[in-house]
Structure formats: structure tokens, C-alpha cells
């Protein structure tokens, strides 16, 4: 097609992420941003932030986002796609509102948003849409002309997201001692969220036990397990498990926790475990601390051999997937028929989040959805 690399009507891509501290003095202010409105004392935040101080107060997420932006720019340029890439965060510089203000000043009128969360959930999708609405409201109050903002669909089952994770699991298995390799269990990990949030994740028709959040992760885990079996001839047992719980003890969250799961697998006689963090785009703090530090320490205590596979990060295949998603959405906006690319049993996700998708406890405006006040 002559217009295969045509991104119109879009004139910019915005990478939207969580953000993280980049030095010891940033840790408490960053955590104050994350927990704003919850009334958590500063002394408690210092305690919570200890795992950041283990890494000199630096979260790797900002550096990893910079690497992804460079990979996107390189891929776009190499394929003749003229689309500038910007970056804004929820909780740390560069802040989303500042970035959108700059985009408006640069004359950007139609913006596509790539969130660094592949799955449906309140914290991974709607909350980012609420952040966008808050930023647009600020720009509107300043009298600026507002750009139209759309969000790319969930990409959990795009080949460019799944294939690098398959390779990561294969490398981890190959790195295990030969005598435990074939019997190794695969623990697919993702961020635990309250069960109430999981149950209402995704469109209303997907609500139920675990909602779209659990269903999507299970589909990806099955894809990876099937690929590993096809490429090695070994059918490894696996389970979806959770990490990084941060809520009050009396509120039910998704389980089992990865450390509890390692104990259970050891007691059941598993000779080794590969931890595969399929719920995360990059090796940021929750991967480095919760898996590489806490879970690894638990495995050493048990005498259980473990390996942790890599996340997608700035893999060129993921950058190519983003390009494909951009072109797919642009063609759809132009009214051109297109077949979305997706693996597994669930098919491609929706382009526009419908009303009732991943609702918040206290309703707030959210941009880039069917209920957006900024259509």
C-alpha cells in the first residue's frame, strides 16, 4: 500500500509512563507524588523507600524509557515514518502536563499515546486516562488550544511483545543446570492488584472473577508455555503468580505471591523455577527488587535454583510492534479496513475504552475513551 507508513491524522506519539526517582533526594518526593491524598506520613514513606536506597535512590524506569524512546525513533526513521516521539510521566519528571503543554506549543493537534502497561486494569489503563484528562484540564484552564488525544490499544498479545518474552524464558531455561532444566517450573509473574479491581477490569462484558486482567495474563502465559514446548520438546508446568502487593492487609489482592509460590513449589519437589515477569514492560524497580532481590533471597533460603527472564524493554521487535500499532490505528481513523495483529485466543483489544471499562472507586473524568470529555 502506498500509504503503509502514513500516520495521519496523527502528528505525534506520547510515551506515557509511571516515572521514578533518579537520586536519593528524589525518593521521598516521588513517593509523596505516588501516594498523594492518602495521608501517609513522611517517616513511613522513608521506610517504604528503603528498596530504592538499595539502588542509590535511582529507579531504572526512566533510563529504560529513554532507551525505548531511542529504539522507537530509530525504528520510525529506518522505516520512513515521520512521527516525533515525546515522553511524559505520572509521578516524576518529565511530568505529563508539562509534556502536553510542550506538545501544544509545538503545534501537535492529534496525539497517540503509548502507555507502558500492556494489560487492562484501572492502574494500568484508566488511571493513565484520568491523568490525561487532568493534564488537558490544566491546559484548558491556561487558555491553550487542546490537542485531541487517543490511546493505543492494549498490546499484551501482539507478537512484538510476546516473542521477546518467549526468547527470555528459553534463555533462562538454558541457563539452568542440565540436571534440573527439564523439570523446571515456570512462574509467570505480574503486579498484584485488589481482587475488586481485577474483577472489574476490561469492558463490562469481561467483568467477573479476575476480569480481563487475569484472562489476558493467562492467555499470554499459555502462548509462552506453548512456544517453549514447541521449541524445546519439554512441557514445563506453569502458573500465573503475583508480586509487589502494596495494599492494606484486610483488602483481598490477587494471589499467590511469588515468594509463597516458591515455597510451595519447593515443598512439592520442583527442581528449579524460572520467574517470567510478563506483566512488566521493562526491568524497573518492582522487577529488580521484588524478584531479583526478595524472591531470589527466598529461593536461596530454600536451596531452590531460580532464573529470572528478561522483560521486553527496548527490544527492536517491541519498537516495531509500536510502529505497527500506530499505523493500524491511523488507518482505522482514516476509515481504511485493516486486520489487527494479535496472537492467542482473545484477539485484538478495543481501540477506544468503552463506558464502564476498568472503573475507578470514585468516578473521575478520563480522556481517550468513549466517556472522554475531550472527544
mmCIF file of N, CA and C in Angstrom, residues 82-181:
data_model
loop_
_atom_site.group_PDB
_atom_site.id
_atom_site.type_symbol
_atom_site.label_atom_id
_atom_site.label_comp_id
_atom_site.label_asym_id
_atom_site.label_seq_id
_atom_site.Cartn_x
_atom_site.Cartn_y
_atom_site.Cartn_z
ATOM 1 N N UNK A 82 7.531 9.402 9.717
ATOM 2 C CA UNK A 82 7.854 10.726 10.256
ATOM 3 C C UNK A 82 6.866 11.050 11.376
ATOM 4 N N UNK A 83 7.208 10.634 12.590
ATOM 5 C CA UNK A 83 6.327 10.846 13.734
ATOM 6 C C UNK A 83 7.186 11.131 14.962
ATOM 7 N N UNK A 84 7.187 12.362 15.472
ATOM 8 C CA UNK A 84 8.005 12.672 16.645
ATOM 9 C C UNK A 84 7.493 11.947 17.886
ATOM 10 N N UNK A 85 8.428 11.603 18.771
ATOM 11 C CA UNK A 85 8.096 10.874 19.999
ATOM 12 C C UNK A 85 8.397 11.759 21.202
ATOM 13 N N UNK A 86 7.394 11.937 22.059
ATOM 14 C CA UNK A 86 7.527 12.698 23.301
ATOM 15 C C UNK A 86 7.380 11.734 24.482
ATOM 16 N N UNK A 87 7.649 12.274 25.692
ATOM 17 C CA UNK A 87 7.621 11.425 26.895
ATOM 18 C C UNK A 87 7.097 12.229 28.078
ATOM 19 N N UNK A 88 6.116 11.651 28.774
ATOM 20 C CA UNK A 88 5.593 12.256 29.998
ATOM 21 C C UNK A 88 5.275 11.195 31.029
ATOM 22 N N UNK A 89 5.454 11.515 32.325
ATOM 23 C CA UNK A 89 5.246 10.579 33.422
ATOM 24 C C UNK A 89 4.093 11.001 34.329
ATOM 25 N N UNK A 90 3.594 10.030 35.039
ATOM 26 C CA UNK A 90 2.555 10.272 36.039
ATOM 27 C C UNK A 90 3.132 10.875 37.317
ATOM 28 N N UNK A 91 4.286 10.381 37.759
ATOM 29 C CA UNK A 91 4.752 10.694 39.111
ATOM 30 C C UNK A 91 6.117 11.366 39.206
ATOM 31 N N UNK A 92 6.799 11.570 38.095
ATOM 32 C CA UNK A 92 8.116 12.212 38.159
ATOM 33 C C UNK A 92 8.444 12.838 36.814
ATOM 34 N N UNK A 93 9.435 13.730 36.842
ATOM 35 C CA UNK A 93 9.834 14.435 35.629
ATOM 36 C C UNK A 93 10.361 13.453 34.577
ATOM 37 N N UNK A 94 10.044 13.714 33.303
ATOM 38 C CA UNK A 94 9.198 14.791 32.773
ATOM 39 C C UNK A 94 7.712 14.519 33.044
ATOM 40 N N UNK A 95 7.058 15.484 33.693
ATOM 41 C CA UNK A 95 5.660 15.306 34.056
ATOM 42 C C UNK A 95 4.757 15.421 32.825
ATOM 43 N N UNK A 96 3.665 14.650 32.854
ATOM 44 C CA UNK A 96 2.741 14.586 31.734
ATOM 45 C C UNK A 96 2.208 15.963 31.344
ATOM 46 N N UNK A 97 1.774 16.761 32.323
ATOM 47 C CA UNK A 97 1.199 18.064 31.999
ATOM 48 C C UNK A 97 2.209 18.949 31.289
ATOM 49 N N UNK A 98 3.456 18.937 31.751
ATOM 50 C CA UNK A 98 4.499 19.739 31.107
ATOM 51 C C UNK A 98 4.728 19.280 29.672
ATOM 52 N N UNK A 99 4.722 17.968 29.474
ATOM 53 C CA UNK A 99 4.950 17.440 28.135
ATOM 54 C C UNK A 99 3.804 17.795 27.197
ATOM 55 N N UNK A 100 2.551 17.672 27.664
ATOM 56 C CA UNK A 100 1.416 18.033 26.813
ATOM 57 C C UNK A 100 1.420 19.523 26.498
ATOM 58 N N UNK A 101 1.839 20.335 27.464
ATOM 59 C CA UNK A 101 1.949 21.775 27.213
ATOM 60 C C UNK A 101 2.964 22.049 26.110
ATOM 61 N N UNK A 102 4.098 21.338 26.155
ATOM 62 C CA UNK A 102 5.106 21.494 25.121
ATOM 63 C C UNK A 102 4.586 21.009 23.773
ATOM 64 N N UNK A 103 3.853 19.922 23.766
ATOM 65 C CA UNK A 103 3.309 19.394 22.519
ATOM 66 C C UNK A 103 2.321 20.387 21.899
ATOM 67 N N UNK A 104 1.509 21.006 22.751
ATOM 68 C CA UNK A 104 0.584 22.018 22.249
ATOM 69 C C UNK A 104 1.353 23.202 21.670
ATOM 70 N N UNK A 105 2.417 23.617 22.365
ATOM 71 C CA UNK A 105 3.236 24.736 21.875
ATOM 72 C C UNK A 105 3.916 24.386 20.562
ATOM 73 N N UNK A 106 4.222 23.095 20.366
ATOM 74 C CA UNK A 106 4.858 22.652 19.130
ATOM 75 C C UNK A 106 3.857 22.475 17.991
ATOM 76 N N UNK A 107 2.582 22.726 18.287
ATOM 77 C CA UNK A 107 1.562 22.629 17.256
ATOM 78 C C UNK A 107 1.022 21.241 17.022
ATOM 79 N N UNK A 108 1.229 20.311 17.946
ATOM 80 C CA UNK A 108 0.707 18.952 17.785
ATOM 81 C C UNK A 108 -0.794 18.954 18.042
ATOM 82 N N UNK A 109 -1.568 18.441 17.068
ATOM 83 C CA UNK A 109 -3.027 18.505 17.165
ATOM 84 C C UNK A 109 -3.684 17.147 17.365
ATOM 85 N N UNK A 110 -3.049 16.085 16.904
ATOM 86 C CA UNK A 110 -3.601 14.736 17.087
ATOM 87 C C UNK A 110 -2.496 13.858 17.658
ATOM 88 N N UNK A 111 -2.674 13.408 18.890
ATOM 89 C CA UNK A 111 -1.623 12.704 19.623
ATOM 90 C C UNK A 111 -2.067 11.274 19.920
ATOM 91 N N UNK A 112 -1.184 10.327 19.623
ATOM 92 C CA UNK A 112 -1.385 8.944 20.034
ATOM 93 C C UNK A 112 -0.571 8.687 21.293
ATOM 94 N N UNK A 113 -1.124 7.933 22.225
ATOM 95 C CA UNK A 113 -0.465 7.666 23.499
ATOM 96 C C UNK A 113 -0.135 6.184 23.617
ATOM 97 N N UNK A 114 1.124 5.902 23.935
ATOM 98 C CA UNK A 114 1.577 4.548 24.265
ATOM 99 C C UNK A 114 1.840 4.505 25.755
ATOM 100 N N UNK A 115 1.025 3.772 26.512
ATOM 101 C CA UNK A 115 1.240 3.613 27.948
ATOM 102 C C UNK A 115 2.136 2.411 28.186
ATOM 103 N N UNK A 116 3.021 2.515 29.178
ATOM 104 C CA UNK A 116 3.927 1.405 29.477
ATOM 105 C C UNK A 116 3.240 0.371 30.370
ATOM 106 N N UNK A 117 2.066 -0.026 29.946
ATOM 107 C CA UNK A 117 1.297 -1.083 30.595
ATOM 108 C C UNK A 117 0.521 -1.786 29.500
ATOM 109 N N UNK A 118 0.706 -3.097 29.382
ATOM 110 C CA UNK A 118 0.168 -3.829 28.234
ATOM 111 C C UNK A 118 -1.232 -4.371 28.441
ATOM 112 N N UNK A 119 -1.714 -4.362 29.681
ATOM 113 C CA UNK A 119 -2.939 -5.075 30.022
ATOM 114 C C UNK A 119 -4.035 -4.127 30.516
ATOM 115 N N UNK A 120 -5.259 -4.634 30.525
ATOM 116 C CA UNK A 120 -6.397 -3.871 31.023
ATOM 117 C C UNK A 120 -6.430 -3.901 32.547
ATOM 118 N N UNK A 121 -6.520 -2.734 33.161
ATOM 119 C CA UNK A 121 -6.743 -2.613 34.605
ATOM 120 C C UNK A 121 -6.946 -1.140 34.908
ATOM 121 N N UNK A 122 -7.428 -0.844 36.107
ATOM 122 C CA UNK A 122 -7.584 0.566 36.464
ATOM 123 C C UNK A 122 -6.225 1.262 36.486
ATOM 124 N N UNK A 123 -5.264 0.710 37.227
ATOM 125 C CA UNK A 123 -3.966 1.378 37.374
ATOM 126 C C UNK A 123 -3.155 1.348 36.090
ATOM 127 N N UNK A 124 -3.396 0.370 35.217
ATOM 128 C CA UNK A 124 -2.615 0.242 34.003
ATOM 129 C C UNK A 124 -3.229 0.897 32.785
ATOM 130 N N UNK A 125 -4.489 1.341 32.896
ATOM 131 C CA UNK A 125 -5.132 1.972 31.743
ATOM 132 C C UNK A 125 -5.962 3.183 32.160
ATOM 133 N N UNK A 126 -7.065 2.953 32.869
ATOM 134 C CA UNK A 126 -7.950 4.085 33.144
ATOM 135 C C UNK A 126 -7.255 5.178 33.952
ATOM 136 N N UNK A 127 -6.414 4.813 34.917
ATOM 137 C CA UNK A 127 -5.751 5.852 35.695
ATOM 138 C C UNK A 127 -4.874 6.730 34.806
ATOM 139 N N UNK A 128 -4.222 6.137 33.809
ATOM 140 C CA UNK A 128 -3.472 6.956 32.855
ATOM 141 C C UNK A 128 -4.413 7.859 32.061
ATOM 142 N N UNK A 129 -5.584 7.348 31.725
ATOM 143 C CA UNK A 129 -6.561 8.166 31.016
ATOM 144 C C UNK A 129 -7.068 9.308 31.909
ATOM 145 N N UNK A 130 -7.180 9.039 33.206
ATOM 146 C CA UNK A 130 -7.532 10.115 34.137
ATOM 147 C C UNK A 130 -6.418 11.153 34.223
ATOM 148 N N UNK A 131 -5.176 10.691 34.225
ATOM 149 C CA UNK A 131 -4.037 11.620 34.210
ATOM 150 C C UNK A 131 -4.077 12.508 32.980
ATOM 151 N N UNK A 132 -4.404 11.925 31.834
ATOM 152 C CA UNK A 132 -4.521 12.702 30.606
ATOM 153 C C UNK A 132 -5.621 13.748 30.725
ATOM 154 N N UNK A 133 -6.747 13.363 31.292
ATOM 155 C CA UNK A 133 -7.849 14.311 31.466
ATOM 156 C C UNK A 133 -7.452 15.450 32.406
ATOM 157 N N UNK A 134 -6.749 15.127 33.487
ATOM 158 C CA UNK A 134 -6.284 16.169 34.418
ATOM 159 C C UNK A 134 -5.341 17.136 33.709
ATOM 160 N N UNK A 135 -4.419 16.601 32.907
ATOM 161 C CA UNK A 135 -3.466 17.450 32.203
ATOM 162 C C UNK A 135 -4.171 18.332 31.182
ATOM 163 N N UNK A 136 -5.115 17.770 30.451
ATOM 164 C CA UNK A 136 -5.858 18.555 29.470
ATOM 165 C C UNK A 136 -6.690 19.640 30.153
ATOM 166 N N UNK A 137 -7.235 19.328 31.327
ATOM 167 C CA UNK A 137 -7.999 20.339 32.070
ATOM 168 C C UNK A 137 -7.104 21.501 32.478
ATOM 169 N N UNK A 138 -5.874 21.185 32.866
ATOM 170 C CA UNK A 138 -4.919 22.247 33.223
ATOM 171 C C UNK A 138 -4.618 23.130 32.011
ATOM 172 N N UNK A 139 -4.361 22.503 30.873
ATOM 173 C CA UNK A 139 -4.077 23.271 29.661
ATOM 174 C C UNK A 139 -5.282 24.117 29.253
ATOM 175 N N UNK A 140 -6.460 23.552 29.422
ATOM 176 C CA UNK A 140 -7.681 24.297 29.087
ATOM 177 C C UNK A 140 -7.829 25.526 29.981
ATOM 178 N N UNK A 141 -7.529 25.361 31.288
ATOM 179 C CA UNK A 141 -7.606 26.488 32.221
ATOM 180 C C UNK A 141 -6.574 27.559 31.893
ATOM 181 N N UNK A 142 -5.491 27.167 31.249
ATOM 182 C CA UNK A 142 -4.463 28.121 30.838
ATOM 183 C C UNK A 142 -4.787 28.809 29.511
ATOM 184 N N UNK A 143 -5.917 28.410 28.916
ATOM 185 C CA UNK A 143 -6.345 29.033 27.668
ATOM 186 C C UNK A 143 -5.678 28.495 26.426
ATOM 187 N N UNK A 144 -5.050 27.314 26.535
ATOM 188 C CA UNK A 144 -4.356 26.734 25.381
ATOM 189 C C UNK A 144 -5.331 25.952 24.509
ATOM 190 N N UNK A 145 -5.027 25.880 23.217
ATOM 191 C CA UNK A 145 -5.790 25.032 22.308
ATOM 192 C C UNK A 145 -5.445 23.574 22.599
ATOM 193 N N UNK A 146 -6.457 22.781 22.865
ATOM 194 C CA UNK A 146 -6.213 21.403 23.276
ATOM 195 C C UNK A 146 -6.050 20.483 22.075
ATOM 196 N N UNK A 147 -5.013 19.651 22.105
ATOM 197 C CA UNK A 147 -4.904 18.614 21.075
ATOM 198 C C UNK A 147 -5.901 17.498 21.361
ATOM 199 N N UNK A 148 -6.237 16.738 20.358
ATOM 200 C CA UNK A 148 -7.018 15.521 20.582
ATOM 201 C C UNK A 148 -6.052 14.397 20.920
ATOM 202 N N UNK A 149 -6.399 13.630 21.931
ATOM 203 C CA UNK A 149 -5.517 12.576 22.432
ATOM 204 C C UNK A 149 -6.233 11.233 22.351
ATOM 205 N N UNK A 150 -5.608 10.263 21.686
ATOM 206 C CA UNK A 150 -6.105 8.889 21.625
ATOM 207 C C UNK A 150 -5.048 7.953 22.202
ATOM 208 N N UNK A 151 -5.488 6.828 22.717
ATOM 209 C CA UNK A 151 -4.569 5.863 23.326
ATOM 210 C C UNK A 151 -4.513 4.596 22.489
ATOM 211 N N UNK A 152 -3.291 4.090 22.257
ATOM 212 C CA UNK A 152 -3.138 2.825 21.552
ATOM 213 C C UNK A 152 -3.778 1.691 22.341
ATOM 214 N N UNK A 153 -4.263 0.701 21.621
ATOM 215 C CA UNK A 153 -4.919 -0.437 22.268
ATOM 216 C C UNK A 153 -3.929 -1.236 23.117
ATOM 217 N N UNK A 154 -4.479 -2.088 23.975
ATOM 218 C CA UNK A 154 -3.645 -2.990 24.769
ATOM 219 C C UNK A 154 -2.878 -3.920 23.828
ATOM 220 N N UNK A 155 -1.596 -4.089 24.116
ATOM 221 C CA UNK A 155 -0.727 -4.826 23.193
ATOM 222 C C UNK A 155 -0.189 -6.106 23.806
ATOM 223 N N UNK A 156 -0.822 -6.619 24.845
ATOM 224 C CA UNK A 156 -0.321 -7.786 25.569
ATOM 225 C C UNK A 156 -0.112 -8.990 24.660
ATOM 226 N N UNK A 157 -0.935 -9.132 23.598
ATOM 227 C CA UNK A 157 -0.838 -10.308 22.736
ATOM 228 C C UNK A 157 -0.308 -9.985 21.349
ATOM 229 N N UNK A 158 0.345 -8.836 21.207
ATOM 230 C CA UNK A 158 0.995 -8.532 19.929
ATOM 231 C C UNK A 158 2.280 -9.357 19.828
ATOM 232 N N UNK A 159 2.586 -9.925 18.658
ATOM 233 C CA UNK A 159 3.801 -10.744 18.535
ATOM 234 C C UNK A 159 5.067 -10.020 18.966
ATOM 235 N N UNK A 160 5.149 -8.716 18.722
ATOM 236 C CA UNK A 160 6.347 -7.967 19.100
ATOM 237 C C UNK A 160 6.519 -7.809 20.591
ATOM 238 N N UNK A 161 5.470 -8.063 21.359
ATOM 239 C CA UNK A 161 5.556 -8.076 22.818
ATOM 240 C C UNK A 161 5.790 -9.493 23.337
ATOM 241 N N UNK A 162 5.149 -10.467 22.710
ATOM 242 C CA UNK A 162 5.208 -11.851 23.199
ATOM 243 C C UNK A 162 6.523 -12.540 22.817
ATOM 244 N N UNK A 163 6.982 -12.358 21.581
ATOM 245 C CA UNK A 163 8.168 -13.093 21.117
ATOM 246 C C UNK A 163 9.418 -12.809 21.952
ATOM 247 N N UNK A 164 9.715 -11.540 22.311
ATOM 248 C CA UNK A 164 10.893 -11.336 23.167
ATOM 249 C C UNK A 164 10.785 -12.054 24.509
ATOM 250 N N UNK A 165 9.567 -12.166 25.048
ATOM 251 C CA UNK A 165 9.405 -12.859 26.329
ATOM 252 C C UNK A 165 9.601 -14.359 26.167
ATOM 253 N N UNK A 166 9.168 -14.903 25.041
ATOM 254 C CA UNK A 166 9.434 -16.320 24.772
ATOM 255 C C UNK A 166 10.943 -16.570 24.764
ATOM 256 N N UNK A 167 11.666 -15.725 24.049
ATOM 257 C CA UNK A 167 13.125 -15.877 23.990
ATOM 258 C C UNK A 167 13.750 -15.750 25.370
ATOM 259 N N UNK A 168 13.220 -14.840 26.195
ATOM 260 C CA UNK A 168 13.750 -14.664 27.542
ATOM 261 C C UNK A 168 13.585 -15.914 28.391
ATOM 262 N N UNK A 169 12.421 -16.553 28.299
ATOM 263 C CA UNK A 169 12.198 -17.789 29.059
ATOM 264 C C UNK A 169 13.110 -18.897 28.547
ATOM 265 N N UNK A 170 13.262 -18.993 27.238
ATOM 266 C CA UNK A 170 14.152 -20.025 26.676
ATOM 267 C C UNK A 170 15.592 -19.824 27.143
ATOM 268 N N UNK A 171 16.053 -18.572 27.174
ATOM 269 C CA UNK A 171 17.416 -18.312 27.652
ATOM 270 C C UNK A 171 17.559 -18.677 29.122
ATOM 271 N N UNK A 172 16.555 -18.370 29.920
ATOM 272 C CA UNK A 172 16.614 -18.682 31.350
ATOM 273 C C UNK A 172 16.640 -20.184 31.576
ATOM 274 N N UNK A 173 15.824 -20.912 30.842
ATOM 275 C CA UNK A 173 15.841 -22.372 30.963
ATOM 276 C C UNK A 173 17.204 -22.927 30.570
ATOM 277 N N UNK A 174 17.762 -22.412 29.486
ATOM 278 C CA UNK A 174 19.064 -22.901 29.024
ATOM 279 C C UNK A 174 20.166 -22.602 30.022
ATOM 280 N N UNK A 175 19.966 -21.568 30.848
ATOM 281 C CA UNK A 175 20.987 -21.179 31.826
ATOM 282 C C UNK A 175 20.929 -22.028 33.091
ATOM 283 N N UNK A 176 19.861 -22.797 33.275
ATOM 284 C CA UNK A 176 19.760 -23.667 34.441
ATOM 285 C C UNK A 176 20.678 -24.881 34.283
ATOM 286 N N UNK A 177 21.149 -25.458 35.385
ATOM 287 C CA UNK A 177 21.923 -26.702 35.288
ATOM 288 C C UNK A 177 21.125 -27.761 34.543
ATOM 289 N N UNK A 178 21.809 -28.552 33.750
ATOM 290 C CA UNK A 178 21.132 -29.510 32.884
ATOM 291 C C UNK A 178 20.290 -30.510 33.667
ATOM 292 N N UNK A 179 20.739 -30.848 34.880
ATOM 293 C CA UNK A 179 20.025 -31.880 35.626
ATOM 294 C C UNK A 179 18.698 -31.410 36.199
ATOM 295 N N UNK A 180 18.433 -30.093 36.199
ATOM 296 C CA UNK A 180 17.146 -29.588 36.712
ATOM 297 C C UNK A 180 16.345 -28.880 35.628
ATOM 298 N N UNK A 181 16.928 -28.743 34.444
ATOM 299 C CA UNK A 181 16.321 -27.901 33.404
ATOM 300 C C UNK A 181 14.956 -28.421 32.955
#
